[in-house]
Coordinates of C-alpha atoms in Angstrom, one line a residue:
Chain D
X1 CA -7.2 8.7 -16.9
X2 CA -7.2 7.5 -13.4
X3 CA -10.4 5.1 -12.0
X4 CA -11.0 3.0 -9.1
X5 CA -12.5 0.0 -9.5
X6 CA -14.1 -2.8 -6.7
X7 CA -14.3 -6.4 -7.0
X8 CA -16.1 -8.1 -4.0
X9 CA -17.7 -11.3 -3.5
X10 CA -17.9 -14.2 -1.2
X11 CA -14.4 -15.9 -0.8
X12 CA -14.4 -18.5 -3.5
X13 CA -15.5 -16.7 -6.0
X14 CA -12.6 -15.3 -7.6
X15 CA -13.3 -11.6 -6.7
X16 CA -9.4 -11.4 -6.3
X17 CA -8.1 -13.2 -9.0
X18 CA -10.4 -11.3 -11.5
X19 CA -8.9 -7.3 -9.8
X20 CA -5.3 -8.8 -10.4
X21 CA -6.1 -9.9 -13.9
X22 CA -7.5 -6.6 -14.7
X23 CA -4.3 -5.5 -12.9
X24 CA -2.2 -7.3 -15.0
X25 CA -4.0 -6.5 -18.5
X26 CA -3.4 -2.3 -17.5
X27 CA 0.4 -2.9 -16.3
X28 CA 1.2 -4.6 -19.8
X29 CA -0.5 -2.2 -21.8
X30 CA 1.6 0.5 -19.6
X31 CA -0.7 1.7 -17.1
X32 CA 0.3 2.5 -13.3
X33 CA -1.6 0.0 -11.1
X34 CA -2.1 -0.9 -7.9
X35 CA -3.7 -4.1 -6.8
X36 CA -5.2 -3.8 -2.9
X37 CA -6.9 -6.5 -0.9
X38 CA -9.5 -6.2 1.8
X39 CA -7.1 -8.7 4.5
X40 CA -9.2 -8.6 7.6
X41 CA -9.8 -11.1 9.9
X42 CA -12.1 -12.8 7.1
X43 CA -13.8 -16.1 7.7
X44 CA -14.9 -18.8 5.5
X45 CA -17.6 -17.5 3.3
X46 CA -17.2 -13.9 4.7
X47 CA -16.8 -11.5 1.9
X48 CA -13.0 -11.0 -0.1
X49 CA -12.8 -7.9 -2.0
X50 CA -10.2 -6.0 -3.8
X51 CA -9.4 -2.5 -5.0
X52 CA -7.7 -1.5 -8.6
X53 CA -6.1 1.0 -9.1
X54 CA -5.7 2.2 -13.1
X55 CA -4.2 4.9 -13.9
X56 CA -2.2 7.3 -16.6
X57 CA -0.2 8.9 -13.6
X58 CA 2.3 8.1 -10.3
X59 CA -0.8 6.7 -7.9
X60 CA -1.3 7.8 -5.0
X61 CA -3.4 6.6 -3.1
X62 CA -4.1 2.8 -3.7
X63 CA -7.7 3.0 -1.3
X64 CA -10.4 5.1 -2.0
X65 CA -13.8 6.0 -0.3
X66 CA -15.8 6.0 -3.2
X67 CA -14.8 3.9 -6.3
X68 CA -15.4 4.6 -10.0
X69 CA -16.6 1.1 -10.6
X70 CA -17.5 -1.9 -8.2
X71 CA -18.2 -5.5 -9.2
X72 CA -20.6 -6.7 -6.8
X73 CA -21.2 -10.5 -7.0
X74 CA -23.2 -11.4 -3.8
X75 CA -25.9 -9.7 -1.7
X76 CA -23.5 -8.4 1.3
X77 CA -21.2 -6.8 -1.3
X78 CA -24.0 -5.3 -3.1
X79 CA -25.4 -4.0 0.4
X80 CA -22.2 -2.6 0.9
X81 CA -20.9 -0.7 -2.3
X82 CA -24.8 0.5 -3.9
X83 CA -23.9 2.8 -0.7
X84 CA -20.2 3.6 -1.8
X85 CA -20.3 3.7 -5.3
X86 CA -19.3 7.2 -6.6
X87 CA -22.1 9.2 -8.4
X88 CA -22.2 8.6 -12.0
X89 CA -20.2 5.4 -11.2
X90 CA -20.7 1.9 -12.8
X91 CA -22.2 -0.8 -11.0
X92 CA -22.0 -4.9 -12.1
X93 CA -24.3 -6.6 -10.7
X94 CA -24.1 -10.6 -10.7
X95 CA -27.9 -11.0 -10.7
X96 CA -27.6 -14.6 -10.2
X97 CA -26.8 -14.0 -6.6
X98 CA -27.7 -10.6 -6.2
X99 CA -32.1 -10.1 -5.2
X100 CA -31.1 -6.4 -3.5
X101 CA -31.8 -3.2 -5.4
X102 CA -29.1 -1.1 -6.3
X103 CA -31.8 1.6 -5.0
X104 CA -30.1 4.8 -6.9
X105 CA -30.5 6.5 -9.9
X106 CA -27.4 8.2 -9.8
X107 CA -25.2 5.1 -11.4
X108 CA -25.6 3.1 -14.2
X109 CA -26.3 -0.4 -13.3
X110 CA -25.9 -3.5 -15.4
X111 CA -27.4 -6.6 -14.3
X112 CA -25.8 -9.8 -15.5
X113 CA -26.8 -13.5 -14.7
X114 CA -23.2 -14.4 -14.0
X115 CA -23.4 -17.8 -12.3
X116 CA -26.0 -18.9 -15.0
X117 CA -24.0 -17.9 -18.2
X118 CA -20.9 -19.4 -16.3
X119 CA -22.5 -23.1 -15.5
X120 CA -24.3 -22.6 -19.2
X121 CA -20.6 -22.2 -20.3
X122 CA -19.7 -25.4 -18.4
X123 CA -17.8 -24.3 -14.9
X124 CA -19.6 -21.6 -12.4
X125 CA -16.4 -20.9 -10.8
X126 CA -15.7 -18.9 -14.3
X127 CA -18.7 -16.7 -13.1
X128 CA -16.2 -13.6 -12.0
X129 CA -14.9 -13.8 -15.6
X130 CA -18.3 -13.5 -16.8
X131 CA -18.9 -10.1 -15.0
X132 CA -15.4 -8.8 -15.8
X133 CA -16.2 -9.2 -19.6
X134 CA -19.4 -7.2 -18.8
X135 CA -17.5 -4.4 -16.7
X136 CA -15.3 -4.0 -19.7
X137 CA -18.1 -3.5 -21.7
X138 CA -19.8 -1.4 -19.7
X139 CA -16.5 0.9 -19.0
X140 CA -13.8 0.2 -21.1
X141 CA -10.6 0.7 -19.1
X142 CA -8.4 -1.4 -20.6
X143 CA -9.4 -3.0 -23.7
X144 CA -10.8 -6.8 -23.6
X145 CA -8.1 -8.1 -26.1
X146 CA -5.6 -6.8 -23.1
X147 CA -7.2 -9.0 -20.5
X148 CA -7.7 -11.9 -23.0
X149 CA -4.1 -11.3 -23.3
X150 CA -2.8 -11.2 -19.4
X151 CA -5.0 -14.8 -19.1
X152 CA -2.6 -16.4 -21.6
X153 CA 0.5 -14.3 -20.1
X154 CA 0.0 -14.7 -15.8
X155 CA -2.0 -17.6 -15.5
X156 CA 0.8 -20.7 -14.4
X157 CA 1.9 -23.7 -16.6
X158 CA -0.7 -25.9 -14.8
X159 CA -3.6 -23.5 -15.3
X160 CA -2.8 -23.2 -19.2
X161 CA -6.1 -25.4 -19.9
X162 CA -8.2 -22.7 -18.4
X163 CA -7.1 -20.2 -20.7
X164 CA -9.4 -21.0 -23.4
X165 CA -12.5 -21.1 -21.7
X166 CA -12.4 -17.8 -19.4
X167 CA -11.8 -16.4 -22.3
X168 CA -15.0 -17.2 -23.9
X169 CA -16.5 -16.5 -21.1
X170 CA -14.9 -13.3 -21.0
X171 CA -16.4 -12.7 -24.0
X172 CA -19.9 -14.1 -23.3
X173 CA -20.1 -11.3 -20.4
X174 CA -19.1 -8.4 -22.7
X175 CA -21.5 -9.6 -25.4
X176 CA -23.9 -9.8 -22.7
X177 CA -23.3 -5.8 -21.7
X178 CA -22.4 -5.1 -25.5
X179 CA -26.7 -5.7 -26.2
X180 CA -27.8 -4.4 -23.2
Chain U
X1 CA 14.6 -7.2 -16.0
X2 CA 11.0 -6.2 -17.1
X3 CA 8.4 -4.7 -14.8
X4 CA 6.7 -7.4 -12.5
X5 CA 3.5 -7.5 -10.6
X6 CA 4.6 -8.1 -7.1
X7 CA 2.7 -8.7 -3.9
X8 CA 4.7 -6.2 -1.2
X9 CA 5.8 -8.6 1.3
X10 CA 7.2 -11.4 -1.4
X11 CA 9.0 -8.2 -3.6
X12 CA 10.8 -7.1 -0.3
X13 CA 11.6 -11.2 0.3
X14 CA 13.1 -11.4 -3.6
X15 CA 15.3 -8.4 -2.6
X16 CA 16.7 -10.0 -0.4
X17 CA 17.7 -12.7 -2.0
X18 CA 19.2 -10.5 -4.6
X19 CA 21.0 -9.2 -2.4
X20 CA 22.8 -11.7 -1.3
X21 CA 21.2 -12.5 2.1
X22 CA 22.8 -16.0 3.2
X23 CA 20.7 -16.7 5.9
X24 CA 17.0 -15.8 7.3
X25 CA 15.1 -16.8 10.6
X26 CA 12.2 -15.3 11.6
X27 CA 8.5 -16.5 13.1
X28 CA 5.1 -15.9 10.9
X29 CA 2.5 -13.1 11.7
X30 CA 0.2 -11.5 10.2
X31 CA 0.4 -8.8 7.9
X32 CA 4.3 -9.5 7.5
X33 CA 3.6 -13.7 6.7
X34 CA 3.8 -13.6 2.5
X35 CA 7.5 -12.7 3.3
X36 CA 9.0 -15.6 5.5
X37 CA 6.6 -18.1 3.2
X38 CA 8.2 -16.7 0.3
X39 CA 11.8 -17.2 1.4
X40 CA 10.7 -20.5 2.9
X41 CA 10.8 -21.9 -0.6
X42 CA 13.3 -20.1 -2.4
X43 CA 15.9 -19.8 0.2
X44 CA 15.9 -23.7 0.3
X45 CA 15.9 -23.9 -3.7
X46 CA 19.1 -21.9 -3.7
X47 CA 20.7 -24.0 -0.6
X48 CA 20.9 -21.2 1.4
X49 CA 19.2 -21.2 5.0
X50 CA 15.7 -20.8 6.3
X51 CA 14.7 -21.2 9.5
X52 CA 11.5 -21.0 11.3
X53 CA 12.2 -20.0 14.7
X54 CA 9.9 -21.1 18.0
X55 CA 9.7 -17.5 18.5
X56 CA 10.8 -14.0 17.4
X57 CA 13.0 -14.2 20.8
X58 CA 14.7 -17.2 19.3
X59 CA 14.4 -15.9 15.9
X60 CA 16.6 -12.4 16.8
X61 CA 18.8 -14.1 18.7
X62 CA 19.9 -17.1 15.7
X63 CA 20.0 -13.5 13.1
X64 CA 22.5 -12.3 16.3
X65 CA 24.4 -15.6 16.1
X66 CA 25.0 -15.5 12.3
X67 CA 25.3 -12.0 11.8
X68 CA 28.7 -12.6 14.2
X69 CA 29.9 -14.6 11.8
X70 CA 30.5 -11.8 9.0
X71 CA 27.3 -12.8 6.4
X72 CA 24.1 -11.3 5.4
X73 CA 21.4 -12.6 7.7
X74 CA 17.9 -11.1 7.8
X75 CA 14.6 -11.5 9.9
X76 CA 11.1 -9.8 9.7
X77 CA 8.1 -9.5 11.8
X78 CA 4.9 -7.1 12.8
X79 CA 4.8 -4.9 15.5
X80 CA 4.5 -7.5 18.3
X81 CA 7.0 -9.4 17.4
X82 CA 9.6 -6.2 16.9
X83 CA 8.2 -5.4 20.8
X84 CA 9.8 -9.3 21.4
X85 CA 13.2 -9.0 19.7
X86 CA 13.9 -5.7 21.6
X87 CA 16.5 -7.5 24.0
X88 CA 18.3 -9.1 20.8
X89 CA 18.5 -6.1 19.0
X90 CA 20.2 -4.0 21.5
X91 CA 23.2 -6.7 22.0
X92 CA 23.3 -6.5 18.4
X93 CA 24.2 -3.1 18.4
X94 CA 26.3 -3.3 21.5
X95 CA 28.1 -5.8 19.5
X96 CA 28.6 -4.0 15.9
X97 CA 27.1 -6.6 13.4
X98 CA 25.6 -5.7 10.6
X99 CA 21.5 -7.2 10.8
X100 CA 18.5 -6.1 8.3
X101 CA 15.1 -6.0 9.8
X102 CA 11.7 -5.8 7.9
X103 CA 9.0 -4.6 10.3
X104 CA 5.5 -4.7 8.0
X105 CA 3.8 -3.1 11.2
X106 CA -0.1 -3.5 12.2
X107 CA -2.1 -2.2 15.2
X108 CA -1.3 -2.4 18.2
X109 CA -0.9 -1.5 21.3
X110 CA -0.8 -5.0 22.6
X111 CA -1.8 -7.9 20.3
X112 CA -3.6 -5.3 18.4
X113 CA -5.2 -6.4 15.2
X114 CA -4.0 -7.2 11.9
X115 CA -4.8 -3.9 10.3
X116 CA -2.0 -1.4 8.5
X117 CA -0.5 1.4 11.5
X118 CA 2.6 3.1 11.7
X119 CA 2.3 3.3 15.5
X120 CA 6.0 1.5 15.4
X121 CA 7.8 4.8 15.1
X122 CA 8.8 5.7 18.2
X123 CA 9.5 1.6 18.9
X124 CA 11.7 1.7 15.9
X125 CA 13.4 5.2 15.6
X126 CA 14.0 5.9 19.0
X127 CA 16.4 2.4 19.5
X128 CA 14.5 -0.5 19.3
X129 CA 16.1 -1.5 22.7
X130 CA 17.9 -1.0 26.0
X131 CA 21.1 1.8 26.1
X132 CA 21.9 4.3 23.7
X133 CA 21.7 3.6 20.0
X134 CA 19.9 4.1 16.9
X135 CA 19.0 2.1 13.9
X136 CA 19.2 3.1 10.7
X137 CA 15.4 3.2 9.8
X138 CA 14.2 3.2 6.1
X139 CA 10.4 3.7 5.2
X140 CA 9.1 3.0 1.5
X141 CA 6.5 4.0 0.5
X142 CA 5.8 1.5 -2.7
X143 CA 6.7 -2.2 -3.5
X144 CA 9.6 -0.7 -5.9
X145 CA 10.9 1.7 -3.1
X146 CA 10.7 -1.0 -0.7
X147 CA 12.9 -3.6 -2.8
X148 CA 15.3 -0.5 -3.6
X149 CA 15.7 0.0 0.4
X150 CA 15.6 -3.6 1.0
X151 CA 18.7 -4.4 -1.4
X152 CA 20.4 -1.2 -0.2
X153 CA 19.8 -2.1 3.3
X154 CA 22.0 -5.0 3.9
X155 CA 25.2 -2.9 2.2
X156 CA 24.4 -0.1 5.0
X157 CA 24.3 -2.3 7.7
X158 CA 27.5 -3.4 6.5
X159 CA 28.6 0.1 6.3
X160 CA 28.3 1.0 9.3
X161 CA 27.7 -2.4 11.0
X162 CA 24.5 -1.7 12.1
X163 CA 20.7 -2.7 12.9
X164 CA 18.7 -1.2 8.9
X165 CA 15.4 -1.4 9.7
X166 CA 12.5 -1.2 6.6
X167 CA 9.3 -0.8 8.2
X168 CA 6.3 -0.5 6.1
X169 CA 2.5 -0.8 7.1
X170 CA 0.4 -3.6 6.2
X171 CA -1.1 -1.9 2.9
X172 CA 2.6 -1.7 1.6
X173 CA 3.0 -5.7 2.6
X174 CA -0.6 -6.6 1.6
X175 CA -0.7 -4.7 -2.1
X176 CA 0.3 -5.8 -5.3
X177 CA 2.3 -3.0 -7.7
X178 CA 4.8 -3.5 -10.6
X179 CA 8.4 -3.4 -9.8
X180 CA 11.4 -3.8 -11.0
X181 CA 14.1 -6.3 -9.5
X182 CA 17.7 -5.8 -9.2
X183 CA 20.0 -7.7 -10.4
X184 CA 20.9 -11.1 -8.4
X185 CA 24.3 -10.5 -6.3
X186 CA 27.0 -13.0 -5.9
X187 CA 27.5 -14.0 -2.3
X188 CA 30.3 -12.5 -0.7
X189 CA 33.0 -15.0 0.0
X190 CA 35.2 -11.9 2.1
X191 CA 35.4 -12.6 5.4
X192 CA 35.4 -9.4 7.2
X193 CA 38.3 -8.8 10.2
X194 CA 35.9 -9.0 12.7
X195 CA 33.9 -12.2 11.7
X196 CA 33.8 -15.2 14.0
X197 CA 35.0 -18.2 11.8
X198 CA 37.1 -20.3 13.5
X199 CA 40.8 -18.9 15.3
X200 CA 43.0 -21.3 13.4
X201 CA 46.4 -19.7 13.0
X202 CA 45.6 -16.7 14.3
X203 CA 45.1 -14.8 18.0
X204 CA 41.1 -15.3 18.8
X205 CA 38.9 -12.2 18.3
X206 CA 36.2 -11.6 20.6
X207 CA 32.2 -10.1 19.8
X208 CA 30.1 -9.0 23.1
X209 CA 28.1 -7.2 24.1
X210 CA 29.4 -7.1 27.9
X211 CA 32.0 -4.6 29.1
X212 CA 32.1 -4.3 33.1
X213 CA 34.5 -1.4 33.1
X214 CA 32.7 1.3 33.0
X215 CA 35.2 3.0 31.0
X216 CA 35.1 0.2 28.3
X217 CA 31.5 0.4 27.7
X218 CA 31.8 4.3 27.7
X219 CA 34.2 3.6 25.1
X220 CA 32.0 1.4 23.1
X221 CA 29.4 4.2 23.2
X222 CA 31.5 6.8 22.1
X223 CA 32.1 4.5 19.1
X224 CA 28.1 4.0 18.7
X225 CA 27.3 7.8 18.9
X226 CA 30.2 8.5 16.5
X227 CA 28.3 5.9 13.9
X228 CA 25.0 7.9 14.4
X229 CA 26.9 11.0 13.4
X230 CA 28.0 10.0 10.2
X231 CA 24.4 8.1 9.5
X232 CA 23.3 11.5 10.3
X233 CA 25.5 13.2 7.7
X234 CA 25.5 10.6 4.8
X235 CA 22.1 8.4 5.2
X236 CA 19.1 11.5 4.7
X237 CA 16.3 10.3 2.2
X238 CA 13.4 12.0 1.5
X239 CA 10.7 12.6 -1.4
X240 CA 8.5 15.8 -2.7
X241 CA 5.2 16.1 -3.9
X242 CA 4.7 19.9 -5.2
X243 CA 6.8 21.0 -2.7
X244 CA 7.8 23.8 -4.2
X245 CA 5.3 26.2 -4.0
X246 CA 3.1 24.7 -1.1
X247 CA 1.0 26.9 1.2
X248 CA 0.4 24.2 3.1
X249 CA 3.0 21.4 3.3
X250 CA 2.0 17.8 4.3
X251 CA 4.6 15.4 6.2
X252 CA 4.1 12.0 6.4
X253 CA 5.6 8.8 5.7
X254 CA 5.2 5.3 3.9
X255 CA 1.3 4.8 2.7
X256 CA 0.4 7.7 4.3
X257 CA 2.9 9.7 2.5
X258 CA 1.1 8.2 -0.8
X259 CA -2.3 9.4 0.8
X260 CA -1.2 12.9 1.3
X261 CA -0.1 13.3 -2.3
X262 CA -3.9 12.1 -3.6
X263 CA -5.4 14.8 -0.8
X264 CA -2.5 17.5 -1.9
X265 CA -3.7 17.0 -5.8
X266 CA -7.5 17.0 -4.5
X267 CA -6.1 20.5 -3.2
X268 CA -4.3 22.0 -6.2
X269 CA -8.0 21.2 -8.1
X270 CA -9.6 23.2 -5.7
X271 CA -7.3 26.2 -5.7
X272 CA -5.2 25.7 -2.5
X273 CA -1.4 25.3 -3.1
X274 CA -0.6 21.6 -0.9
X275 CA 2.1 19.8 -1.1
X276 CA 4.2 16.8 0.4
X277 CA 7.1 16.0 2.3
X278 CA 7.7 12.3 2.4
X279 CA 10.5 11.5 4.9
X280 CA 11.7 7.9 3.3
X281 CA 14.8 7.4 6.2
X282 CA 12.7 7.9 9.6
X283 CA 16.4 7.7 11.3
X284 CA 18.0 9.7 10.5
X285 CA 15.0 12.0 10.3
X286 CA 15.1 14.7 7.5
X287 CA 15.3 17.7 9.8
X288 CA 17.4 19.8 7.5
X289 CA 15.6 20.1 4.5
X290 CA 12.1 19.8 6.4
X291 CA 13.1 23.3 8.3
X292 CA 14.3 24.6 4.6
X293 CA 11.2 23.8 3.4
X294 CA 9.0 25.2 6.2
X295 CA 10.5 28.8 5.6
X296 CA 8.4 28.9 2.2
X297 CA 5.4 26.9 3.5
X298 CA 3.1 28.5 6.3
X299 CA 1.7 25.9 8.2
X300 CA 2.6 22.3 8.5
X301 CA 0.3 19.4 8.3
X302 CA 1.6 16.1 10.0
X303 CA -0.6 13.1 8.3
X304 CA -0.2 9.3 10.2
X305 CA -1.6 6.4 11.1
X306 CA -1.2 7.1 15.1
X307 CA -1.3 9.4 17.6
X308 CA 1.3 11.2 16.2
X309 CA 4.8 10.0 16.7
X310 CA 6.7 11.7 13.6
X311 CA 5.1 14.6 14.9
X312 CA 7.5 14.9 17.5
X313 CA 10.5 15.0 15.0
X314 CA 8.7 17.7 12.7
X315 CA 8.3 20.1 15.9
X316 CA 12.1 19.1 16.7
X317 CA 13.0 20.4 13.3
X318 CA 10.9 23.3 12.3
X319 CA 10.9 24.9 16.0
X320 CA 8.3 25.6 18.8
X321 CA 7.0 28.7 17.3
X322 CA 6.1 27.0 13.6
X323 CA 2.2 26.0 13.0
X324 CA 2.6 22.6 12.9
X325 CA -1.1 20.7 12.8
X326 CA -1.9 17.0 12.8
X327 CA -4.9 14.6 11.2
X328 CA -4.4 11.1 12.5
X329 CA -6.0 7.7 12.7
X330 CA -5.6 4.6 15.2
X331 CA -6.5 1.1 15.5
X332 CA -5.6 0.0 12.1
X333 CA -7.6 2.5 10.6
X334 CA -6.7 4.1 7.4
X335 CA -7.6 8.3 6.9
X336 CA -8.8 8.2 3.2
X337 CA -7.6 11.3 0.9
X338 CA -10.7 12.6 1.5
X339 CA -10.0 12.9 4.9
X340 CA -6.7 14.6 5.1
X341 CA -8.2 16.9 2.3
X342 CA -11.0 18.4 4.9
X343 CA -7.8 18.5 7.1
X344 CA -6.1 20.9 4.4
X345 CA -9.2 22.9 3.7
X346 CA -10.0 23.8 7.2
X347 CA -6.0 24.7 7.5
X348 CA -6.7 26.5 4.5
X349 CA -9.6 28.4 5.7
X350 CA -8.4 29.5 9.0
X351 CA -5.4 30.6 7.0
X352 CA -7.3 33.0 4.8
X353 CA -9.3 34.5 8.5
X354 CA -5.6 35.5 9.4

């Protein structure tokens, strides 16, 4: 098993704290993992995106031209990796933000209304969660009890009361792909 | 200790520490930053000292200052600001004190960009500095190799009371990996016979970097050169990757080293028998077992993130008349595995024409 996956979104919207989650689910259920950020001269409201590494094996390479899986949760990201994905990859679409076409029929696309479940749910800033619980649907790399499990584990002392939520949010998402 | 997750640039900075560094001044820049923000809070929560500098000139010079009084002292930087402490670092060495260096380089030349390169190898292998000398120059090529090297450092520079250097790119700074940490050291309350501490009771000793007689300073070099000899002999490092039976044998070092391996297993898949040479100390250079290994190879692929700069030591060592090629990118731009792959293929395919 080795797979790539993207997470990219406006900065803000937790496109890097959802790929080092998903880091931290595969490292405690003894994966190799590397966790890589985009770290250019970004801006305020320019786009923050990371890369995840998962694998069975020593990695390699912690970049990659052509990822297994991308979460895409705004329109320039989407722009960006519909091109990039690999063929026969999985794309996660936050269709909340997202009016572009993924325009291929080589991936399999799953379009989730992440910032609407999330605000439903009571906070849209949970709206990354939302889309990770419906990528682990959709490809299950790690399994989502792991990932419930790194929330209680990483997140610090004075996050605690945020456990409970993103992980019903969490859920909510992978329910959402689960019944596609 | 259990396996962590660990940002690059904060795993070197806890190394560190657990090594028993007693002091650290140094000035932020990007992609090097995490590492001097990280010891700005947990130097001070163990009363120890952190100090940021007004400048990397001030910053090498303070590291010069404490380092003369016999403890472990430490500074960091990116490229630019390893082009500033130049002058510092070559009355370092003049003066035999023991200094660690973490250089998490980026593009240059000039002001550059923030972007990953490893256009600092000349700058850091050939002396980092005025006169004749070389630092002992360590290149991981993952967080856990880096905080291995980092910990390891500070005892060599002691060894041979010298200038370690650790230079990694900006991926290696900028990622996130699991390591392991070592175990926390004591600090060393041994004064070493050299160390600046005060002359009560005893004759004064003396640490410069100045010798007028030319004789003197010819002196003090033969002393420097001797040094290099024995890092030569006892400090070589390097790492394979299907070495063994490789056609086609890729050298390269830190991140691109990691790249090559992905692009030699993209190889194997496709038939063509690639492999890896990972050169982890940069000085001294692996010149030995590189020329071993080229006997069974039959061409040579150099991988970096410059113009090619290592490429100059892989000619040194395997010899004019070995096929030596090179793929390379500039700028801050990283070559994907896909990328040094084609490289391999068309190696491979004007291999099979011969």
């Amino acid at each position: 098993m080795h797979q790539s996956i993207v997470v990219s979104g406006f900065g803000g919207q937790g496109a890097l704290f959802a790929g080092q989650l998903l880091t931290y689910a595969a490292m405690d259920i003894g994966r190799q993992v590397t966790w890589i950020p985009s770290y250019g001269p970004e801006m305020r409201g320019g786009v923050a995106r990371c890369t995840v590494i998962i694998s069975d094996e020593e990695i390699g390479s912690p970049i990659v031209r052509n990822p297994d899986v991308v979460i895409v949760l705004n329109n320039p990201s989407m722009e960006k990796f519909r091109e990039e994905l690999k063929t026969g990859g999985v794309l996660v679409v936050n269709s909340s933000m997202i009016n572009l076409p993924a325009e291929r029929q080589d991936i399999r696309v799953f379009n989730i209304p992440g910032n609407d479940i999330a605000r439903g749910m009571g906070d849209v800033r949970m709206t990354n969660m939302v889309l990770m619980g419906g990528m682990l649907a959709a490809n299950p790399v790690v399994p989502l009890a792991a990932v419930e499990q790194a929330l209680r584990d990483h997140l610090p002392e004075r996050r605690k009361h945020l456990v409970e939520p993103n992980i019903q949010v969490l859920r909510r998402g992978y329910r959402e792909v689960a019944n596609y | 200790m259990a396996r962590e997750l660990w940002k690059g640039n904060e795993a070197l900075a806890e190394a560190a520490v657990r090594a028993g560094v007693v002091a650290y001044f140094g000035y932020p820049i990007t992609p090097q930053t995490e590492l001097l923000e990280y010891l700005s809070l947990r130097m001070v929560r163990l009363g120890r000292t952190f100090l940021q500098a007004e400048s990397e000139l001030a910053a090498i010079n303070m590291v010069y200052g404490v380092a003369c009084t016999g403890v472990r002292v430490m500074t960091s930087s990116s490229s630019p600001g390893i082009s500033l402490m130049q002058e510092g670092l070559s009355y370092i060495a003049a003066s035999e004190v023991p200094v660690v260096l973490v250089d998490i380089m980026r593009g240059g030349p000039g002001l550059g960009n923030i972007q990953p390169s490893q256009g600092d190898y000349f700058q850091v292998t050939r002396s980092c500095g005025h006169g004749d000398f070389r630092p002992l120059v360590l290149a991981p090529a993952t967080v856990q190799e880096g905080v291995d090297l980092v910990y390891e450092a500070f005892d060599l520079a002691e060894k041979y009371r010298t200038v370690v250097i650790v230079v990694a790119d900006g991926n290696i700074g900028q990622m996130m990996e699991p390591a392991e940490m070592p175990p926390m050291r004591d600090i060393s309350t041994e004064q070493p016979d050299w160390a600046l501490v005060g002359a009560d009771g005893r004759s004064h000793r003396i640490i410069t970097s100045l010798f007028l007689s030319a004789e003197k300073l010819e002196t003090l070099n033969l002393r420097l050169q001797a040094k290099v000899q024995r890092v030569r002999e006892n400090e070589v490092r390097y790492r394979e990757h299907r070495a063994e039976d490789a056609d086609i044998l890729m050298v390269g070092f830190g991140t691109m080293g990691r790249i090559a391996q992905t692009a030699a297993d993209m190889a194997r898949q496709k038939g063509i028998r690639a492999g890896v040479f990972r050169p982890v100390s940069l000085f001294p250079f692996p010149s030995a077992a590189l020329e071993t290994r080229s006997h069974q190879a039959r061409r040579i692929l150099v991988v970096e993130m410059s113009a090619g700069q290592m490429l100059e030591d892989v000619r040194l060592a395997v010899g004019k008349d070995y096929p030596v090629e090179f793929y390379g990118r500039m700028g801050g731009v990283i070559p994907l595995p896909d990328e040094v792959f084609d490289a391999v293929e068309k190696i491979h395919a004007e291999m099979c024409h011969d």
